[in-house]
Tab-separated table of C-alpha atoms in Angstrom:
chain	number	residue	atom	x	y	z
A	1	MET	CA	-36.147	32.942	-17.814
A	2	ALA	CA	-38.322	34.049	-14.944
A	3	GLY	CA	-37.333	37.048	-12.856
A	4	LYS	CA	-35.616	36.600	-9.535
A	5	MET	CA	-37.275	37.209	-6.209
A	6	LEU	CA	-37.394	40.600	-4.481
A	7	CYS	CA	-38.293	42.511	-7.633
A	8	SER	CA	-41.006	45.130	-8.120
A	9	ARG	CA	-43.626	42.826	-9.639
A	10	THR	CA	-47.130	44.256	-9.786
A	11	GLY	CA	-49.590	42.454	-7.527
A	12	VAL	CA	-46.810	40.857	-5.480
A	13	PHE	CA	-45.254	43.678	-3.462
A	14	PHE	CA	-47.318	46.747	-4.411
A	15	TRP	CA	-50.201	47.998	-6.503
A	16	VAL	CA	-49.646	50.344	-9.464
A	17	GLY	CA	-52.305	52.966	-9.963
A	18	LEU	CA	-52.771	56.417	-8.496
A	19	ARG	CA	-49.499	56.030	-6.583
A	20	PHE	CA	-47.622	55.693	-9.852
A	21	ILE	CA	-49.238	58.776	-11.368
A	22	LEU	CA	-48.448	60.942	-8.332
A	23	THR	CA	-44.982	59.571	-7.630
A	24	THR	CA	-42.025	61.924	-7.481
A	25	ALA	CA	-38.602	61.312	-8.970
A	26	SER	CA	-37.183	60.487	-5.538
A	27	ARG	CA	-39.748	57.686	-5.059
A	28	ARG	CA	-39.563	56.360	-8.597
A	29	VAL	CA	-37.401	53.483	-7.403
A	30	LEU	CA	-40.545	51.927	-5.917
A	31	TYR	CA	-41.990	51.658	-9.415
A	32	THR	CA	-38.841	50.733	-11.322
A	33	ILE	CA	-37.730	47.335	-12.549
A	34	PHE	CA	-34.271	46.513	-13.862
A	35	ILE	CA	-34.279	44.116	-16.816
A	36	VAL	CA	-31.156	42.431	-18.163
A	37	LEU	CA	-30.941	40.744	-21.564
A	38	ASP	CA	-28.095	38.530	-22.683
A	39	ALA	CA	-27.308	35.484	-24.812
A	40	CYS	CA	-25.010	32.534	-24.156
A	41	PHE	CA	-23.519	31.089	-27.331
A	42	ARG	CA	-22.041	28.151	-25.405
A	43	LEU	CA	-25.511	26.633	-25.126
A	44	LYS	CA	-25.560	25.308	-28.664
A	45	ARG	CA	-27.393	22.224	-29.918
A	46	ARG	CA	-26.366	20.124	-32.886
A	47	LEU	CA	-28.630	19.150	-35.780
A	48	VAL	CA	-29.906	15.965	-34.152
A	49	SER	CA	-33.452	14.633	-33.709
A	50	SER	CA	-36.513	16.890	-34.100
A	51	GLU	CA	-39.449	18.337	-32.183
A	52	LEU	CA	-41.647	15.522	-33.524
A	53	GLU	CA	-39.312	12.729	-32.406
A	54	ASP	CA	-38.276	14.388	-29.146
A	55	PRO	CA	-40.934	16.805	-27.823
A	56	ASN	CA	-40.454	18.485	-24.463
A	57	LEU	CA	-42.766	17.711	-21.564
A	58	GLY	CA	-44.140	21.225	-21.040
A	59	SER	CA	-43.553	23.684	-23.856
A	60	GLY	CA	-43.472	27.204	-22.418
A	61	TRP	CA	-44.426	26.056	-18.927
A	62	ALA	CA	-41.185	27.027	-17.213
A	63	TYR	CA	-38.179	29.079	-18.330
A	64	MET	CA	-38.063	28.366	-22.075
A	65	VAL	CA	-40.503	30.075	-24.445
A	66	GLU	CA	-43.261	28.053	-26.071
A	67	THR	CA	-41.711	26.095	-28.922
A	68	GLU	CA	-44.364	26.108	-31.670
A	69	PRO	CA	-45.024	29.897	-31.897
A	70	TYR	CA	-41.304	30.593	-31.690
A	71	GLN	CA	-40.506	28.133	-34.484
A	72	GLU	CA	-43.200	29.737	-36.653
A	73	TYR	CA	-41.659	33.167	-36.041
A	74	LEU	CA	-38.060	32.229	-36.889
A	75	PRO	CA	-38.359	31.526	-40.667
A	76	GLY	CA	-39.251	35.149	-41.325
A	77	VAL	CA	-36.100	36.491	-39.663
A	78	THR	CA	-33.442	33.890	-40.434
A	79	SER	CA	-31.812	36.165	-43.011
A	80	GLN	CA	-31.002	38.792	-40.404
A	81	LYS	CA	-27.391	39.166	-39.333
A	82	GLU	CA	-26.595	41.046	-36.146
A	83	MET	CA	-24.084	43.743	-37.060
A	84	ASN	CA	-21.539	44.646	-34.428
A	85	THR	CA	-20.638	48.248	-35.214
A	86	CYS	CA	-19.725	49.513	-31.769
A	87	SER	CA	-18.765	47.015	-29.103
A	88	GLY	CA	-15.374	45.379	-28.964
A	89	LEU	CA	-16.990	42.214	-27.600
A	90	ALA	CA	-16.790	39.204	-29.887
A	91	ALA	CA	-20.057	37.465	-28.989
A	92	LEU	CA	-22.034	38.585	-32.038
A	93	ASP	CA	-19.134	37.984	-34.383
A	94	TYR	CA	-18.748	34.477	-32.964
A	95	ALA	CA	-22.408	33.693	-33.656
A	96	ASN	CA	-21.953	34.454	-37.352
A	97	THR	CA	-18.808	32.396	-37.967
A	98	LYS	CA	-18.461	29.163	-39.930
A	99	PHE	CA	-18.150	27.225	-36.661
A	100	SER	CA	-21.865	27.805	-36.013
A	101	ARG	CA	-23.195	26.396	-39.273
A	102	SER	CA	-23.588	22.767	-38.163
A	103	TYR	CA	-25.750	23.636	-35.184
A	104	SER	CA	-29.525	23.772	-34.932
A	105	THR	CA	-29.357	26.200	-32.017
A	106	MET	CA	-26.669	28.899	-31.748
A	107	GLY	CA	-27.247	29.574	-28.067
A	108	VAL	CA	-29.816	30.640	-25.505
A	109	SER	CA	-31.130	34.160	-24.975
A	110	MET	CA	-32.273	35.139	-21.521
A	111	GLY	CA	-34.040	37.980	-19.760
A	112	VAL	CA	-34.010	38.325	-15.983
A	113	CYS	CA	-34.932	40.821	-13.325
A	114	ALA	CA	-31.692	42.548	-12.430
A	115	CYS	CA	-32.598	43.253	-8.846
A	116	HIS	CA	-31.457	39.971	-8.126
A	117	GLY	CA	-29.426	37.258	-33.136
A	118	PHE	CA	-31.545	40.658	-32.424
A	119	SER	CA	-34.669	38.877	-33.694
A	120	ASN	CA	-34.252	36.218	-31.036
A	121	MET	CA	-33.655	38.881	-28.409
A	122	ASP	CA	-36.724	40.831	-29.555
A	123	TYR	CA	-38.866	37.744	-29.003
A	124	VAL	CA	-37.363	37.045	-25.572
A	125	PHE	CA	-37.750	40.680	-24.549
A	126	ALA	CA	-41.404	40.803	-25.606
A	127	SER	CA	-42.112	37.499	-23.846
A	128	LEU	CA	-40.583	38.872	-20.655
A	129	LEU	CA	-42.567	42.122	-20.776
A	130	LYS	CA	-45.829	40.157	-20.840
A	131	HIS	CA	-45.232	39.521	-17.123
A	132	ILE	CA	-44.373	43.144	-16.229
A	133	HIS	CA	-46.837	45.984	-15.687
A	134	PRO	CA	-46.643	48.435	-18.621
A	135	LEU	CA	-46.649	51.468	-16.295
A	136	LEU	CA	-43.471	50.497	-14.482
A	137	PHE	CA	-40.313	52.454	-15.174
A	138	LYS	CA	-37.866	50.099	-16.841
A	139	PHE	CA	-34.088	50.082	-16.812
A	140	LEU	CA	-33.260	47.896	-19.799
A	141	THR	CA	-29.646	46.764	-19.943
A	142	TYR	CA	-28.035	44.747	-22.696
A	143	ASP	CA	-24.395	44.290	-23.719
A	144	ILE	CA	-25.057	46.049	-27.033
A	145	ALA	CA	-28.028	48.215	-26.078
A	146	CYS	CA	-26.556	51.110	-28.051
A	147	ILE	CA	-27.072	49.154	-31.288
A	148	TRP	CA	-30.135	47.110	-30.404
A	149	LYS	CA	-32.309	50.073	-29.345
A	150	VAL	CA	-32.020	51.816	-32.735
A	151	PHE	CA	-34.577	49.611	-34.511
A	152	LEU	CA	-36.269	48.113	-31.452
A	153	ILE	CA	-39.679	49.737	-31.962
A	154	GLU	CA	-39.823	48.704	-35.629
A	155	CYS	CA	-38.782	45.155	-34.744
A	156	LEU	CA	-41.390	44.852	-31.998
A	157	LYS	CA	-44.091	45.672	-34.551
A	158	LEU	CA	-43.059	42.602	-36.568
A	159	LEU	CA	-43.493	40.169	-33.685
A	160	PRO	CA	-46.324	37.602	-33.815
A	161	PRO	CA	-49.610	38.323	-31.986
A	162	ASN	CA	-48.792	36.094	-29.008
A	163	VAL	CA	-45.957	38.428	-27.925
A	164	HIS	CA	-46.890	41.646	-29.733
A	165	LEU	CA	-46.733	44.748	-27.539
A	166	ILE	CA	-46.448	48.527	-27.610
A	167	LEU	CA	-43.458	49.840	-25.667
A	168	ALA	CA	-43.685	53.310	-24.104
A	169	LEU	CA	-40.168	54.651	-24.572
A	170	ALA	CA	-40.866	57.445	-22.077
A	171	LEU	CA	-40.812	54.774	-19.362
A	172	VAL	CA	-37.667	53.015	-20.610
A	173	ARG	CA	-34.017	53.874	-20.038
A	174	PHE	CA	-31.376	51.887	-21.897
A	175	ALA	CA	-28.024	51.071	-20.330
A	176	ILE	CA	-25.051	48.733	-20.686
A	177	PRO	CA	-23.825	46.466	-17.848
A	178	LYS	CA	-20.789	47.797	-16.035
A	179	MET	CA	-18.319	45.092	-17.006
A	180	HIS	CA	-19.216	45.159	-20.705
A	181	ILE	CA	-19.368	48.912	-21.167
A	182	ASN	CA	-15.571	49.206	-21.034
A	183	ALA	CA	-15.429	47.571	-24.471
A	184	HIS	CA	-17.590	50.311	-25.998
A	185	LYS	CA	-16.688	53.641	-27.516
A	186	LEU	CA	-16.377	56.700	-25.297
A	187	LEU	CA	-19.698	58.122	-26.501
A	188	CYS	CA	-21.512	54.927	-25.477
A	189	GLN	CA	-19.845	55.035	-22.074
A	190	LEU	CA	-21.134	58.569	-21.560
A	191	LEU	CA	-24.697	57.779	-22.640
A	192	TYR	CA	-25.239	54.270	-21.266
A	193	SER	CA	-23.099	54.009	-18.129
A	194	LEU	CA	-25.044	52.998	-15.028
A	195	ASN	CA	-22.646	55.152	-13.012
A	196	LEU	CA	-24.016	58.262	-14.724
A	197	ILE	CA	-27.739	57.518	-15.168
A	198	PHE	CA	-30.154	58.952	-12.613
A	199	GLY	CA	-32.038	56.262	-10.698
A	200	SER	CA	-29.650	53.410	-11.463
A	201	ALA	CA	-28.737	53.102	-7.763
A	202	GLN	CA	-25.254	51.874	-8.737
A	203	VAL	CA	-26.598	48.466	-9.798
A	204	ASP	CA	-24.170	46.640	-12.106
A	205	THR	CA	-26.795	44.495	-13.944
A	206	GLU	CA	-24.276	41.691	-14.391
A	207	ALA	CA	-26.418	39.255	-12.399
A	208	ILE	CA	-27.336	37.384	-15.562
A	209	GLU	CA	-23.726	36.220	-15.801
A	210	HIS	CA	-24.306	34.341	-12.544
A	211	ALA	CA	-27.094	32.414	-14.237
A	212	TRP	CA	-24.810	31.484	-17.137
A	213	ALA	CA	-22.200	30.324	-14.634
A	214	GLY	CA	-24.824	28.169	-12.949
A	215	ILE	CA	-25.745	26.498	-16.245
A	216	GLY	CA	-22.132	25.999	-17.306
A	217	SER	CA	-21.842	22.578	-15.678
A	218	VAL	CA	-24.401	21.069	-18.089
A	219	ALA	CA	-23.817	23.219	-21.180
A	220	THR	CA	-21.572	20.752	-23.013
A	221	SER	CA	-23.790	17.765	-22.240
A	222	THR	CA	-26.754	19.429	-23.975
A	223	HIS	CA	-24.966	19.845	-27.338
A	224	ASP	CA	-26.036	16.421	-28.637
A	225	MET	CA	-29.477	16.252	-27.035
A	226	GLY	CA	-32.752	16.349	-28.896
A	227	PRO	CA	-34.762	19.589	-28.607
A	228	GLY	CA	-37.242	18.254	-26.067
A	229	ALA	CA	-34.699	16.677	-23.748
A	230	ARG	CA	-32.556	19.777	-23.938
A	231	HIS	CA	-35.442	22.077	-22.992
A	232	ASP	CA	-36.361	19.892	-20.032
A	233	VAL	CA	-32.762	19.708	-18.794
A	234	LEU	CA	-32.315	23.474	-19.033
A	235	ASP	CA	-35.647	24.086	-17.292
A	236	CYS	CA	-34.595	21.820	-14.419
A	237	GLN	CA	-31.166	23.406	-14.181
A	238	PHE	CA	-32.558	26.959	-14.167
A	239	SER	CA	-35.118	25.935	-11.549
A	240	TYR	CA	-32.384	24.524	-9.320
A	241	TRP	CA	-30.264	27.653	-9.784
A	242	ASN	CA	-33.217	29.898	-8.867
A	243	TRP	CA	-33.937	27.796	-5.788
A	244	GLN	CA	-30.313	28.035	-4.630
A	245	LYS	CA	-30.507	31.796	-5.115
A	246	LEU	CA	-33.700	31.987	-3.080
A	247	ILE	CA	-32.488	30.014	-0.080
A	248	GLY	CA	-29.205	31.915	-0.043
A	249	ILE	CA	-30.663	35.422	-0.371
A	250	MET	CA	-30.533	36.146	3.364
A	251	GLU	CA	-26.862	35.262	3.651
A	252	LEU	CA	-26.107	37.312	0.536
A	253	LEU	CA	-27.924	40.375	1.882
A	254	ARG	CA	-26.129	40.063	5.207
A	255	ARG	CA	-22.712	39.951	3.527
A	256	GLN	CA	-23.583	42.944	1.406
A	257	MET	CA	-24.820	44.891	4.436
A	258	ASP	CA	-21.592	44.153	6.310
A	259	ARG	CA	-19.634	45.411	3.325
A	260	VAL	CA	-21.765	48.557	3.124
A	261	LYS	CA	-21.134	49.345	6.784
A	262	GLU	CA	-17.384	49.109	6.240
A	263	GLU	CA	-17.373	51.229	3.094
A	264	PHE	CA	-20.002	53.815	4.017
A	265	LYS	CA	-17.949	55.870	6.462
A	266	GLU	CA	-14.883	55.877	4.222
A	267	GLN	CA	-16.854	56.942	1.147
A	268	ILE	CA	-18.707	59.712	2.998
A	269	GLU	CA	-15.473	61.144	4.391
A	270	ALA	CA	-13.833	61.121	0.955
A	271	PHE	CA	-16.864	62.777	-0.636
A	272	GLU	CA	-17.104	65.504	2.004
A	273	GLU	CA	-13.376	66.226	1.815
A	274	PHE	CA	-13.527	66.512	-1.972
A	275	SER	CA	-16.583	68.791	-1.754
A	276	VAL	CA	-14.747	71.120	0.633
A	277	GLN	CA	-11.667	71.235	-1.582
A	278	GLN	CA	-13.795	72.039	-4.648
A	279	ALA	CA	-16.292	74.270	-2.833
A	280	ASP	CA	-16.130	76.978	-5.500
A	281	HIS	CA	-17.144	74.543	-8.258
A	282	VAL	CA	-19.688	72.338	-6.437
A	283	PRO	CA	-22.791	74.586	-6.920
A	284	ARG	CA	-22.186	74.846	-10.666
A	285	TRP	CA	-21.498	71.118	-10.980
A	286	LYS	CA	-24.718	70.272	-9.157
A	287	GLN	CA	-26.697	72.596	-11.405
A	288	LEU	CA	-25.236	71.030	-14.555
A	289	VAL	CA	-26.002	67.508	-13.343
A	290	LEU	CA	-29.579	68.341	-12.317
A	291	GLU	CA	-30.288	70.037	-15.633
A	292	TYR	CA	-28.879	67.089	-17.569
A	293	GLU	CA	-30.883	64.557	-15.559
A	294	GLN	CA	-34.082	66.464	-16.325
A	295	ASP	CA	-33.269	66.964	-20.007
A	296	ASN	CA	-30.721	64.689	-21.683
A	297	MET	CA	-30.545	67.011	-24.676
A	298	LYS	CA	-28.620	69.564	-22.618
A	299	GLU	CA	-24.856	69.631	-22.160
A	300	ASN	CA	-23.486	66.392	-20.750
A	301	PRO	CA	-21.521	67.374	-17.613
A	302	TYR	CA	-19.602	64.089	-17.679
A	303	GLN	CA	-18.145	64.623	-21.130
A	304	VAL	CA	-14.517	65.689	-20.949
A	305	VAL	CA	-13.545	68.439	-23.355
A	306	VAL	CA	-10.122	67.588	-24.745
A	307	LYS	CA	-7.975	70.513	-25.849
A	308	GLY	CA	-4.687	70.390	-27.688
A	309	LEU	CA	-3.170	67.961	-30.167
A	310	THR	CA	-3.839	64.245	-30.028
A	311	GLU	CA	-1.020	61.696	-29.937
A	312	ALA	CA	-1.616	60.818	-33.591
A	313	GLU	CA	-1.443	64.483	-34.596
A	314	VAL	CA	1.827	64.976	-32.703
A	315	ARG	CA	3.352	61.923	-34.370
A	316	LEU	CA	2.296	63.200	-37.789
A	317	GLN	CA	3.809	66.597	-37.029
A	318	PHE	CA	7.143	65.020	-36.026
A	319	THR	CA	7.149	62.886	-39.167
A	320	LYS	CA	6.603	65.940	-41.392
A	321	GLU	CA	9.404	67.860	-39.656
A	322	GLU	CA	11.815	64.953	-40.116
A	323	ALA	CA	10.840	64.657	-43.786
A	324	GLU	CA	11.488	68.379	-44.290
A	325	GLU	CA	14.906	68.110	-42.629
A	326	ALA	CA	15.794	65.133	-44.813
A	327	ALA	CA	14.718	67.096	-47.908
A	328	ARG	CA	17.051	69.933	-46.899
A	329	GLY	CA	19.921	67.459	-46.563
A	330	VAL	CA	20.196	67.568	-42.765
A	331	PRO	CA	21.946	64.309	-41.745
A	332	SER	CA	20.465	62.062	-39.058
A	333	VAL	CA	22.659	61.646	-35.984
A	334	HIS	CA	21.188	58.274	-34.969
A	335	ASP	CA	19.659	55.302	-36.766
A	336	VAL	CA	16.396	55.866	-34.868
A	337	SER	CA	14.625	59.156	-35.489
A	338	PRO	CA	13.367	61.250	-32.535
A	339	SER	CA	9.716	60.588	-33.419
A	340	SER	CA	10.297	56.821	-33.632
A	341	PHE	CA	12.130	56.871	-30.297
A	342	ILE	CA	9.274	58.742	-28.590
A	343	SER	CA	6.688	56.452	-30.206
A	344	VAL	CA	8.458	53.303	-28.994
A	345	GLY	CA	8.750	54.810	-25.515
A	346	LEU	CA	5.024	55.534	-25.352
A	347	ASP	CA	4.167	52.024	-26.560
A	348	LEU	CA	6.502	50.544	-23.948
A	349	GLU	CA	4.896	52.645	-21.231
A	350	GLN	CA	1.455	51.409	-22.297
A	351	GLU	CA	2.576	47.767	-22.218
A	352	GLN	CA	4.106	48.206	-18.767
A	353	SER	CA	0.843	49.640	-17.438
A	354	ILE	CA	-1.150	46.684	-18.804
A	355	PHE	CA	1.242	43.900	-17.740
A	356	PRO	CA	0.517	44.041	-13.963
A	357	LYS	CA	-3.238	43.821	-14.667
A	358	CYS	CA	-2.761	40.780	-16.915
A	359	LEU	CA	-0.474	39.150	-14.351
A	360	PHE	CA	-3.007	39.736	-11.565
A	361	ALA	CA	-5.851	38.342	-13.689
A	362	ALA	CA	-3.834	35.195	-14.453
A	363	TYR	CA	-3.554	34.371	-10.773
């Protein structure tokens, strides 16, 4: 899918050259583009018709990639299975279930400019980068970026000539969108959180979900379409969604500015008050953060060092003590052991903390 308006596209809003080479870290935002990748498995298509019987009107002319080169690329990667080893999200697992076997298309992958199967995503990503200057700094966000990035360079080398590219990793920073990162392990949250990455400007990179919401009204109707009709319908729908975004951008920016004005004073006061209260620690904290931003191999200042026993270790210790007492013939006063009572209490406390959130979400 084409990028939204108001992005740092070369030749549209600025020229990349000597300015890029001489830019400082504080001005890097002028030469940075935020890219979001995602896939929607609700946009399936059944095994009906064919490209020969139902060709699309303009293959590769709009938001969908050119059909023929993509179809030639797929047979060499159909045996790949995306392995979900980190994220608690079920999207990849859903794509590999038996319910997907009767479909010709499992879903639609998309790449957008965030300012506004892996093999499939590799192809989409490479197709998108053809329209972006190679010297731009790139924030690349994907729901499972922690897994996808591992073999990205090797996979890009296997792409066909029409989308083949060389990616300069020194100009790329991987991240995970803010809503999805909560389903990842703690280590991923420390390494890929947009709240902690220098230059992210607190963007959430969840804008691509808006595009999926915009296509939701026609998703079901495309399940039984031929490939050509489906491509044309999706192209038209994406075009309409982009146009609605364009004509509403001024109202959106005004609402966001009004919100910023309300929040700015409150946030500044809270920050200054906290800095005064922690005045003895602030210089050291700043130094740690600056050093980490310049060299990610240094100590991560955001990583919490946990000391003491974990809950599982405490439970195991209680269980061993109770077993030793039982071996010595010490009778139990109650039917429920102390460790079981404490364990049930902790579980109940956890459920009570989650219940209000679930109740609020339901309404």
